[in-house]
Amino acid sequence: MPIRTIHNISLNPNFGGEVMVIGLGCEKLQPERLLTGTDDVQAIPVESASIVSLQDEKHVGFQSMVEDILQVAERHLQKLNQRQRETCPASELVVGMQCGGSDAFSGVTANPAVGYASDLLVRCGATVMFSEVTEVRDAIHLLTPRAVNEEVGKRLLEEMEWYDNYLNMGKTDRSANPSPGNKKGGLANVVEKALGSIAKSGKSAIVEVLSPGQRPTKRGLIYAATPASDFVCGTQQVASVSPCKCLRPVVVRRTA
């Protein structure tokens, strides 16, 4: 999964197709292994001049390493600066949605609004991705009926089963969620949190289920089975080619 994640992040369109690799040079994960394609993974074309090895004998200190990195980056920046903006249809959008600091109002205010926007984008042919296994586990019974076919429904259940087994291995249960911040915001339990979380997905049919870091093969509403940690979920969605992120914000309320 780490290799797939790093590999697919470099294919995210926000990088403009200009990739440089920086490493010590002695890692187990060598650039060749990272850049090579497979039957279902696109190869990454990177010139040897764009691979910076920090242990290269030409480097005589930290400043030498920094200068080498900057020189390579400058070459890529010159190419990127030659690009021109183009108007694209909404169907080319890939939007990732994620919760952040959920409270008692998330499921009745912000998330339904995001869900409504999600449905509008899907109708335009765009791809919308919602995630976070821990956030939807206790509302999975409301998601499986929305699967576009039996295969997608089974994939949803498989990801939830993996999560249940993971918790059993650690001898814990789902009641450890919600977090203290969620409870302070008025969420009583994980079921309330899950019901609010899935509101982001709107009412569209779920057309595909992705494991962490996988790239979508279909357009429409997609469930990406990522962890709920903000930075991990965001990283996995970027690896799944999502160039646009919608992190539902926290509403700060003033009390008298």
PDB file of C-alpha atoms in Angstrom:
ATOM      1  CA  MET A   1       0.000   0.000   0.000  1.00  0.00           C
ATOM      2  CA  PRO A   2       2.775   2.579   0.736  1.00  0.00           C
ATOM      3  CA  ILE A   3       4.322   1.999  -2.698  1.00  0.00           C
ATOM      4  CA  ARG A   4       0.945   2.299  -4.417  1.00  0.00           C
ATOM      5  CA  THR A   5       0.194   5.481  -2.480  1.00  0.00           C
ATOM      6  CA  ILE A   6       3.477   7.224  -3.324  1.00  0.00           C
ATOM      7  CA  HIS A   7       3.306   6.020  -6.926  1.00  0.00           C
ATOM      8  CA  ASN A   8      -0.231   7.305  -7.464  1.00  0.00           C
ATOM      9  CA  ILE A   9       0.390  10.616  -5.672  1.00  0.00           C
ATOM     10  CA  SER A  10       3.010  11.408  -8.308  1.00  0.00           C
ATOM     11  CA  LEU A  11       0.339  10.855 -10.989  1.00  0.00           C
ATOM     12  CA  ASN A  12      -2.007  13.420  -9.453  1.00  0.00           C
ATOM     13  CA  PRO A  13      -2.737  16.098 -12.076  1.00  0.00           C
ATOM     14  CA  ASN A  14      -1.890  18.858  -9.598  1.00  0.00           C
ATOM     15  CA  PHE A  15       1.778  17.989 -10.183  1.00  0.00           C
ATOM     16  CA  GLY A  16       1.360  18.708 -13.876  1.00  0.00           C
ATOM     17  CA  GLY A  17       3.162  15.565 -14.969  1.00  0.00           C
ATOM     18  CA  GLU A  18       6.501  16.928 -13.728  1.00  0.00           C
ATOM     19  CA  VAL A  19       7.953  14.462 -11.225  1.00  0.00           C
ATOM     20  CA  MET A  20      11.275  14.488  -9.416  1.00  0.00           C
ATOM     21  CA  VAL A  21      12.440  11.848  -6.949  1.00  0.00           C
ATOM     22  CA  ILE A  22      14.583  12.612  -3.892  1.00  0.00           C
ATOM     23  CA  GLY A  23      16.018   9.823  -1.772  1.00  0.00           C
ATOM     24  CA  LEU A  24      19.035   8.841   0.258  1.00  0.00           C
ATOM     25  CA  GLY A  25      20.018   6.282  -2.337  1.00  0.00           C
ATOM     26  CA  CYS A  26      20.273   3.368   0.087  1.00  0.00           C
ATOM     27  CA  GLU A  27      16.582   2.725   0.809  1.00  0.00           C
ATOM     28  CA  LYS A  28      14.838  -0.566   0.153  1.00  0.00           C
ATOM     29  CA  LEU A  29      12.327   1.386  -1.934  1.00  0.00           C
ATOM     30  CA  GLN A  30      14.495   2.309  -4.905  1.00  0.00           C
ATOM     31  CA  PRO A  31      13.210   4.701  -7.605  1.00  0.00           C
ATOM     32  CA  GLU A  32      13.034   1.910 -10.178  1.00  0.00           C
ATOM     33  CA  ARG A  33      10.577   0.000  -8.030  1.00  0.00           C
ATOM     34  CA  LEU A  34       8.501   3.095  -7.378  1.00  0.00           C
ATOM     35  CA  LEU A  35       8.303   4.271 -10.991  1.00  0.00           C
ATOM     36  CA  THR A  36       7.746   0.977 -12.769  1.00  0.00           C
ATOM     37  CA  GLY A  37       4.238   0.326 -14.040  1.00  0.00           C
ATOM     38  CA  THR A  38       2.228  -2.915 -13.908  1.00  0.00           C
ATOM     39  CA  ASP A  39      -0.830  -4.235 -15.711  1.00  0.00           C
ATOM     40  CA  ASP A  40      -3.105  -1.987 -13.653  1.00  0.00           C
ATOM     41  CA  VAL A  41      -0.672   0.772 -12.617  1.00  0.00           C
ATOM     42  CA  GLN A  42       0.583   3.447 -14.985  1.00  0.00           C
ATOM     43  CA  ALA A  43       4.360   3.771 -15.306  1.00  0.00           C
ATOM     44  CA  ILE A  44       5.899   7.126 -14.348  1.00  0.00           C
ATOM     45  CA  PRO A  45       8.288   8.534 -16.958  1.00  0.00           C
ATOM     46  CA  VAL A  46      11.138  10.172 -15.036  1.00  0.00           C
ATOM     47  CA  GLU A  47      14.534  11.015 -16.496  1.00  0.00           C
ATOM     48  CA  SER A  48      17.576   9.916 -14.520  1.00  0.00           C
ATOM     49  CA  ALA A  49      18.509  13.607 -14.194  1.00  0.00           C
ATOM     50  CA  SER A  50      15.326  14.116 -12.153  1.00  0.00           C
ATOM     51  CA  ILE A  51      16.337  11.531  -9.544  1.00  0.00           C
ATOM     52  CA  VAL A  52      18.376  13.113  -6.741  1.00  0.00           C
ATOM     53  CA  SER A  53      20.396  10.783  -4.520  1.00  0.00           C
ATOM     54  CA  LEU A  54      21.492  12.558  -1.359  1.00  0.00           C
ATOM     55  CA  GLN A  55      24.313  10.046  -0.833  1.00  0.00           C
ATOM     56  CA  ASP A  56      25.812  10.759  -4.243  1.00  0.00           C
ATOM     57  CA  GLU A  57      29.583  11.232  -3.960  1.00  0.00           C
ATOM     58  CA  LYS A  58      29.333  14.621  -5.686  1.00  0.00           C
ATOM     59  CA  HIS A  59      27.640  16.050  -2.611  1.00  0.00           C
ATOM     60  CA  VAL A  60      30.112  17.511  -0.125  1.00  0.00           C
ATOM     61  CA  GLY A  61      27.632  18.674   2.489  1.00  0.00           C
ATOM     62  CA  PHE A  62      24.073  19.689   3.240  1.00  0.00           C
ATOM     63  CA  GLN A  63      24.207  22.858   1.122  1.00  0.00           C
ATOM     64  CA  SER A  64      25.380  20.836  -1.871  1.00  0.00           C
ATOM     65  CA  MET A  65      22.340  18.575  -1.510  1.00  0.00           C
ATOM     66  CA  VAL A  66      19.963  21.534  -1.308  1.00  0.00           C
ATOM     67  CA  GLU A  67      21.492  23.180  -4.384  1.00  0.00           C
ATOM     68  CA  ASP A  68      21.165  19.967  -6.396  1.00  0.00           C
ATOM     69  CA  ILE A  69      17.486  19.648  -5.447  1.00  0.00           C
ATOM     70  CA  LEU A  70      16.811  23.279  -6.364  1.00  0.00           C
ATOM     71  CA  GLN A  71      18.515  22.916  -9.741  1.00  0.00           C
ATOM     72  CA  VAL A  72      16.367  19.923 -10.652  1.00  0.00           C
ATOM     73  CA  ALA A  73      13.223  21.647  -9.380  1.00  0.00           C
ATOM     74  CA  GLU A  74      14.041  24.760 -11.437  1.00  0.00           C
ATOM     75  CA  ARG A  75      14.094  22.735 -14.664  1.00  0.00           C
ATOM     76  CA  HIS A  76      10.652  21.308 -13.918  1.00  0.00           C
ATOM     77  CA  LEU A  77       9.305  24.700 -12.889  1.00  0.00           C
ATOM     78  CA  GLN A  78      10.310  26.184 -16.243  1.00  0.00           C
ATOM     79  CA  LYS A  79       8.238  23.532 -18.023  1.00  0.00           C
ATOM     80  CA  LEU A  80       5.267  24.035 -15.703  1.00  0.00           C
ATOM     81  CA  ASN A  81       5.327  27.800 -16.249  1.00  0.00           C
ATOM     82  CA  GLN A  82       4.855  27.239 -19.990  1.00  0.00           C
ATOM     83  CA  ARG A  83       1.470  25.625 -19.431  1.00  0.00           C
ATOM     84  CA  GLN A  84      -1.724  27.519 -20.148  1.00  0.00           C
ATOM     85  CA  ARG A  85      -5.055  27.183 -18.370  1.00  0.00           C
ATOM     86  CA  GLU A  86      -7.775  25.440 -20.341  1.00  0.00           C
ATOM     87  CA  THR A  87     -11.519  25.361 -19.826  1.00  0.00           C
ATOM     88  CA  CYS A  88     -12.658  21.833 -18.992  1.00  0.00           C
ATOM     89  CA  PRO A  89     -16.132  20.390 -18.437  1.00  0.00           C
ATOM     90  CA  ALA A  90     -17.375  19.531 -14.955  1.00  0.00           C
ATOM     91  CA  SER A  91     -17.215  15.865 -15.960  1.00  0.00           C
ATOM     92  CA  GLU A  92     -13.415  16.060 -15.696  1.00  0.00           C
ATOM     93  CA  LEU A  93     -13.549  17.002 -12.005  1.00  0.00           C
ATOM     94  CA  VAL A  94     -12.549  14.561  -9.266  1.00  0.00           C
ATOM     95  CA  VAL A  95     -13.581  15.889  -5.850  1.00  0.00           C
ATOM     96  CA  GLY A  96     -12.628  14.286  -2.537  1.00  0.00           C
ATOM     97  CA  MET A  97     -14.808  14.915   0.530  1.00  0.00           C
ATOM     98  CA  GLN A  98     -13.675  14.608   4.132  1.00  0.00           C
ATOM     99  CA  CYS A  99     -15.026  15.402   7.596  1.00  0.00           C
ATOM    100  CA  GLY A 100     -13.102  17.604  10.010  1.00  0.00           C
ATOM    101  CA  GLY A 101     -13.953  18.278  13.658  1.00  0.00           C
ATOM    102  CA  SER A 102     -17.461  16.816  13.514  1.00  0.00           C
ATOM    103  CA  ASP A 103     -20.022  18.061  16.001  1.00  0.00           C
ATOM    104  CA  ALA A 104     -23.764  17.817  16.599  1.00  0.00           C
ATOM    105  CA  PHE A 105     -24.486  20.221  13.739  1.00  0.00           C
ATOM    106  CA  SER A 106     -22.385  18.473  11.076  1.00  0.00           C
ATOM    107  CA  GLY A 107     -25.075  16.003  10.077  1.00  0.00           C
ATOM    108  CA  VAL A 108     -27.839  18.599   9.814  1.00  0.00           C
ATOM    109  CA  THR A 109     -26.033  21.620   8.343  1.00  0.00           C
ATOM    110  CA  ALA A 110     -22.681  21.383   6.528  1.00  0.00           C
ATOM    111  CA  ASN A 111     -22.702  17.721   5.487  1.00  0.00           C
ATOM    112  CA  PRO A 112     -26.159  17.743   3.832  1.00  0.00           C
ATOM    113  CA  ALA A 113     -25.096  20.857   1.909  1.00  0.00           C
ATOM    114  CA  VAL A 114     -21.945  19.079   0.734  1.00  0.00           C
ATOM    115  CA  GLY A 115     -24.067  16.050  -0.162  1.00  0.00           C
ATOM    116  CA  TYR A 116     -26.354  18.221  -2.278  1.00  0.00           C
ATOM    117  CA  ALA A 117     -23.329  19.624  -4.099  1.00  0.00           C
ATOM    118  CA  SER A 118     -22.055  16.067  -4.553  1.00  0.00           C
ATOM    119  CA  ASP A 119     -25.264  15.037  -6.301  1.00  0.00           C
ATOM    120  CA  LEU A 120     -25.063  18.060  -8.608  1.00  0.00           C
ATOM    121  CA  LEU A 121     -21.494  17.170  -9.589  1.00  0.00           C
ATOM    122  CA  VAL A 122     -22.371  13.517 -10.202  1.00  0.00           C
ATOM    123  CA  ARG A 123     -25.246  14.570 -12.458  1.00  0.00           C
ATOM    124  CA  CYS A 124     -22.740  16.602 -14.468  1.00  0.00           C
ATOM    125  CA  GLY A 125     -20.626  13.481 -14.975  1.00  0.00           C
ATOM    126  CA  ALA A 126     -17.973  14.331 -12.383  1.00  0.00           C
ATOM    127  CA  THR A 127     -16.353  11.919  -9.939  1.00  0.00           C
ATOM    128  CA  VAL A 128     -16.970  12.478  -6.228  1.00  0.00           C
ATOM    129  CA  MET A 129     -15.155  10.508  -3.554  1.00  0.00           C
ATOM    130  CA  PHE A 130     -16.125  10.074   0.096  1.00  0.00           C
ATOM    131  CA  SER A 131     -14.038   8.107   2.565  1.00  0.00           C
ATOM    132  CA  GLU A 132     -13.215   7.191   6.164  1.00  0.00           C
ATOM    133  CA  VAL A 133     -14.082   3.628   7.181  1.00  0.00           C
ATOM    134  CA  THR A 134     -14.458   4.496  10.864  1.00  0.00           C
ATOM    135  CA  GLU A 135     -16.834   7.325   9.927  1.00  0.00           C
ATOM    136  CA  VAL A 136     -19.276   5.173   7.952  1.00  0.00           C
ATOM    137  CA  ARG A 137     -19.049   1.744   9.608  1.00  0.00           C
ATOM    138  CA  ASP A 138     -22.144   2.253  11.755  1.00  0.00           C
ATOM    139  CA  ALA A 139     -24.188   3.528   8.825  1.00  0.00           C
ATOM    140  CA  ILE A 140     -23.153   0.876   6.309  1.00  0.00           C
ATOM    141  CA  HIS A 141     -26.717  -0.470   6.244  1.00  0.00           C
ATOM    142  CA  LEU A 142     -27.737   2.809   4.607  1.00  0.00           C
ATOM    143  CA  LEU A 143     -24.946   2.683   2.012  1.00  0.00           C
ATOM    144  CA  THR A 144     -25.185  -0.884   0.704  1.00  0.00           C
ATOM    145  CA  PRO A 145     -28.691  -0.341  -0.775  1.00  0.00           C
ATOM    146  CA  ARG A 146     -27.178   2.494  -2.808  1.00  0.00           C
ATOM    147  CA  ALA A 147     -24.568   0.252  -4.446  1.00  0.00           C
ATOM    148  CA  VAL A 148     -24.987   0.269  -8.209  1.00  0.00           C
ATOM    149  CA  ASN A 149     -24.697  -3.527  -8.301  1.00  0.00           C
ATOM    150  CA  GLU A 150     -24.080  -6.561  -6.089  1.00  0.00           C
ATOM    151  CA  GLU A 151     -20.323  -6.481  -6.624  1.00  0.00           C
ATOM    152  CA  VAL A 152     -20.027  -2.929  -5.290  1.00  0.00           C
ATOM    153  CA  GLY A 153     -22.220  -3.836  -2.319  1.00  0.00           C
ATOM    154  CA  LYS A 154     -19.953  -6.773  -1.488  1.00  0.00           C
ATOM    155  CA  ARG A 155     -16.882  -4.567  -1.705  1.00  0.00           C
ATOM    156  CA  LEU A 156     -18.413  -2.170   0.815  1.00  0.00           C
ATOM    157  CA  LEU A 157     -19.025  -5.050   3.213  1.00  0.00           C
ATOM    158  CA  GLU A 158     -15.510  -6.430   2.675  1.00  0.00           C
ATOM    159  CA  GLU A 159     -13.929  -3.135   3.712  1.00  0.00           C
ATOM    160  CA  MET A 160     -16.104  -2.968   6.835  1.00  0.00           C
ATOM    161  CA  GLU A 161     -15.228  -6.578   7.672  1.00  0.00           C
ATOM    162  CA  TRP A 162     -11.516  -5.740   7.420  1.00  0.00           C
ATOM    163  CA  TYR A 163     -12.039  -2.893   9.883  1.00  0.00           C
ATOM    164  CA  ASP A 164     -13.952  -5.110  12.321  1.00  0.00           C
ATOM    165  CA  ASN A 165     -11.180  -7.711  12.215  1.00  0.00           C
ATOM    166  CA  TYR A 166      -8.582  -4.990  12.769  1.00  0.00           C
ATOM    167  CA  LEU A 167     -10.411  -3.835  15.904  1.00  0.00           C
ATOM    168  CA  ASN A 168     -10.755  -7.405  17.160  1.00  0.00           C
ATOM    169  CA  MET A 169      -7.010  -7.935  16.824  1.00  0.00           C
ATOM    170  CA  GLY A 170      -6.464  -5.000  19.162  1.00  0.00           C
ATOM    171  CA  LYS A 171      -9.247  -6.141  21.510  1.00  0.00           C
ATOM    172  CA  THR A 172     -11.112  -2.867  21.160  1.00  0.00           C
ATOM    173  CA  ASP A 173     -14.459  -1.784  19.751  1.00  0.00           C
ATOM    174  CA  ARG A 174     -16.024   1.054  17.825  1.00  0.00           C
ATOM    175  CA  SER A 175     -17.262   2.852  20.946  1.00  0.00           C
ATOM    176  CA  ALA A 176     -13.785   4.443  21.284  1.00  0.00           C
ATOM    177  CA  ASN A 177     -15.074   6.794  18.592  1.00  0.00           C
ATOM    178  CA  PRO A 178     -16.174   9.662  18.708  1.00  0.00           C
ATOM    179  CA  SER A 179     -13.204  11.689  19.865  1.00  0.00           C
ATOM    180  CA  PRO A 180     -13.247  14.010  22.905  1.00  0.00           C
ATOM    181  CA  GLY A 181     -13.602  16.970  20.550  1.00  0.00           C
ATOM    182  CA  ASN A 182     -16.606  15.356  18.864  1.00  0.00           C
ATOM    183  CA  LYS A 183     -18.251  14.779  22.232  1.00  0.00           C
ATOM    184  CA  LYS A 184     -17.550  18.333  23.322  1.00  0.00           C
ATOM    185  CA  GLY A 185     -19.332  19.437  20.154  1.00  0.00           C
ATOM    186  CA  GLY A 186     -22.419  17.443  21.083  1.00  0.00           C
ATOM    187  CA  LEU A 187     -21.989  14.033  19.433  1.00  0.00           C
ATOM    188  CA  ALA A 188     -23.066  11.308  21.849  1.00  0.00           C
ATOM    189  CA  ASN A 189     -21.806   8.186  20.072  1.00  0.00           C
ATOM    190  CA  VAL A 190     -20.294   6.746  16.904  1.00  0.00           C
ATOM    191  CA  VAL A 191     -23.702   6.038  15.369  1.00  0.00           C
ATOM    192  CA  GLU A 192     -24.605   9.729  15.413  1.00  0.00           C
ATOM    193  CA  LYS A 193     -21.207  10.514  13.936  1.00  0.00           C
ATOM    194  CA  ALA A 194     -21.641   7.961  11.156  1.00  0.00           C
ATOM    195  CA  LEU A 195     -25.114   9.180  10.224  1.00  0.00           C
ATOM    196  CA  GLY A 196     -23.766  12.700   9.905  1.00  0.00           C
ATOM    197  CA  SER A 197     -20.707  11.579   7.973  1.00  0.00           C
ATOM    198  CA  ILE A 198     -22.540   9.769   5.187  1.00  0.00           C
ATOM    199  CA  ALA A 199     -24.706  12.844   4.580  1.00  0.00           C
ATOM    200  CA  LYS A 200     -21.721  14.142   2.572  1.00  0.00           C
ATOM    201  CA  SER A 201     -22.349  11.454  -0.029  1.00  0.00           C
ATOM    202  CA  GLY A 202     -25.746  12.814  -1.028  1.00  0.00           C
ATOM    203  CA  LYS A 203     -28.183  10.354  -2.603  1.00  0.00           C
ATOM    204  CA  SER A 204     -26.322   9.176  -5.712  1.00  0.00           C
ATOM    205  CA  ALA A 205     -25.618   5.513  -6.412  1.00  0.00           C
ATOM    206  CA  ILE A 206     -22.188   4.252  -5.340  1.00  0.00           C
ATOM    207  CA  VAL A 207     -20.454   3.016  -8.491  1.00  0.00           C
ATOM    208  CA  GLU A 208     -17.091   1.833  -7.141  1.00  0.00           C
ATOM    209  CA  VAL A 209     -15.203   1.000  -3.936  1.00  0.00           C
ATOM    210  CA  LEU A 210     -11.467   1.682  -3.702  1.00  0.00           C
ATOM    211  CA  SER A 211      -8.859   0.349  -1.312  1.00  0.00           C
ATOM    212  CA  PRO A 212      -6.456   2.972   0.111  1.00  0.00           C
ATOM    213  CA  GLY A 213      -4.494   4.766  -2.591  1.00  0.00           C
ATOM    214  CA  GLN A 214      -6.201   3.090  -5.541  1.00  0.00           C
ATOM    215  CA  ARG A 215      -7.176   5.146  -8.584  1.00  0.00           C
ATOM    216  CA  PRO A 216     -10.812   5.143  -9.731  1.00  0.00           C
ATOM    217  CA  THR A 217     -11.807   3.457 -12.967  1.00  0.00           C
ATOM    218  CA  LYS A 218     -15.353   4.846 -13.097  1.00  0.00           C
ATOM    219  CA  ARG A 219     -17.079   8.206 -12.872  1.00  0.00           C
ATOM    220  CA  GLY A 220     -19.771   9.018 -10.354  1.00  0.00           C
ATOM    221  CA  LEU A 221     -19.930   8.586  -6.580  1.00  0.00           C
ATOM    222  CA  ILE A 222     -17.049   6.484  -5.256  1.00  0.00           C
ATOM    223  CA  TYR A 223     -16.268   5.218  -1.768  1.00  0.00           C
ATOM    224  CA  ALA A 224     -12.546   5.177  -0.936  1.00  0.00           C
ATOM    225  CA  ALA A 225     -11.870   3.005   2.121  1.00  0.00           C
ATOM    226  CA  THR A 226      -9.344   5.198   3.930  1.00  0.00           C
ATOM    227  CA  PRO A 227      -8.559   5.778   7.621  1.00  0.00           C
ATOM    228  CA  ALA A 228     -10.358   8.724   9.225  1.00  0.00           C
ATOM    229  CA  SER A 229      -7.223  10.581  10.338  1.00  0.00           C
ATOM    230  CA  ASP A 230      -7.352  13.906   8.505  1.00  0.00           C
ATOM    231  CA  PHE A 231      -3.862  13.885   7.019  1.00  0.00           C
ATOM    232  CA  VAL A 232      -3.934  10.149   6.193  1.00  0.00           C
ATOM    233  CA  CYS A 233      -7.352  10.355   4.543  1.00  0.00           C
ATOM    234  CA  GLY A 234      -6.301  13.424   2.587  1.00  0.00           C
ATOM    235  CA  THR A 235      -3.098  11.739   1.426  1.00  0.00           C
ATOM    236  CA  GLN A 236      -4.978   8.655   0.256  1.00  0.00           C
ATOM    237  CA  GLN A 237      -7.512  10.754  -1.648  1.00  0.00           C
ATOM    238  CA  VAL A 238      -4.706  12.642  -3.383  1.00  0.00           C
ATOM    239  CA  ALA A 239      -3.233   9.262  -4.343  1.00  0.00           C
ATOM    240  CA  SER A 240      -6.646   8.357  -5.758  1.00  0.00           C
ATOM    241  CA  VAL A 241      -6.200  11.251  -8.224  1.00  0.00           C
ATOM    242  CA  SER A 242      -8.456  13.719  -6.420  1.00  0.00           C
ATOM    243  CA  PRO A 243      -7.162  17.201  -7.390  1.00  0.00           C
ATOM    244  CA  CYS A 244      -9.949  18.979  -5.459  1.00  0.00           C
ATOM    245  CA  LYS A 245     -10.550  18.548  -1.727  1.00  0.00           C
ATOM    246  CA  CYS A 246     -13.620  19.506   0.265  1.00  0.00           C
ATOM    247  CA  LEU A 247     -12.762  19.379   3.968  1.00  0.00           C
ATOM    248  CA  ARG A 248     -16.011  20.201   5.721  1.00  0.00           C
ATOM    249  CA  PRO A 249     -15.068  22.938   8.195  1.00  0.00           C
ATOM    250  CA  VAL A 250     -15.937  23.323  11.839  1.00  0.00           C
ATOM    251  CA  VAL A 251     -18.504  25.977  12.694  1.00  0.00           C
ATOM    252  CA  VAL A 252     -17.377  27.934  15.758  1.00  0.00           C
ATOM    253  CA  ARG A 253     -20.361  29.030  17.835  1.00  0.00           C
ATOM    254  CA  ARG A 254     -20.248  31.908  20.293  1.00  0.00           C
ATOM    255  CA  THR A 255     -22.036  31.240  23.567  1.00  0.00           C
ATOM    256  CA  ALA A 256     -23.356  33.919  25.882  1.00  0.00           C
TER     257      ALA A 256
END
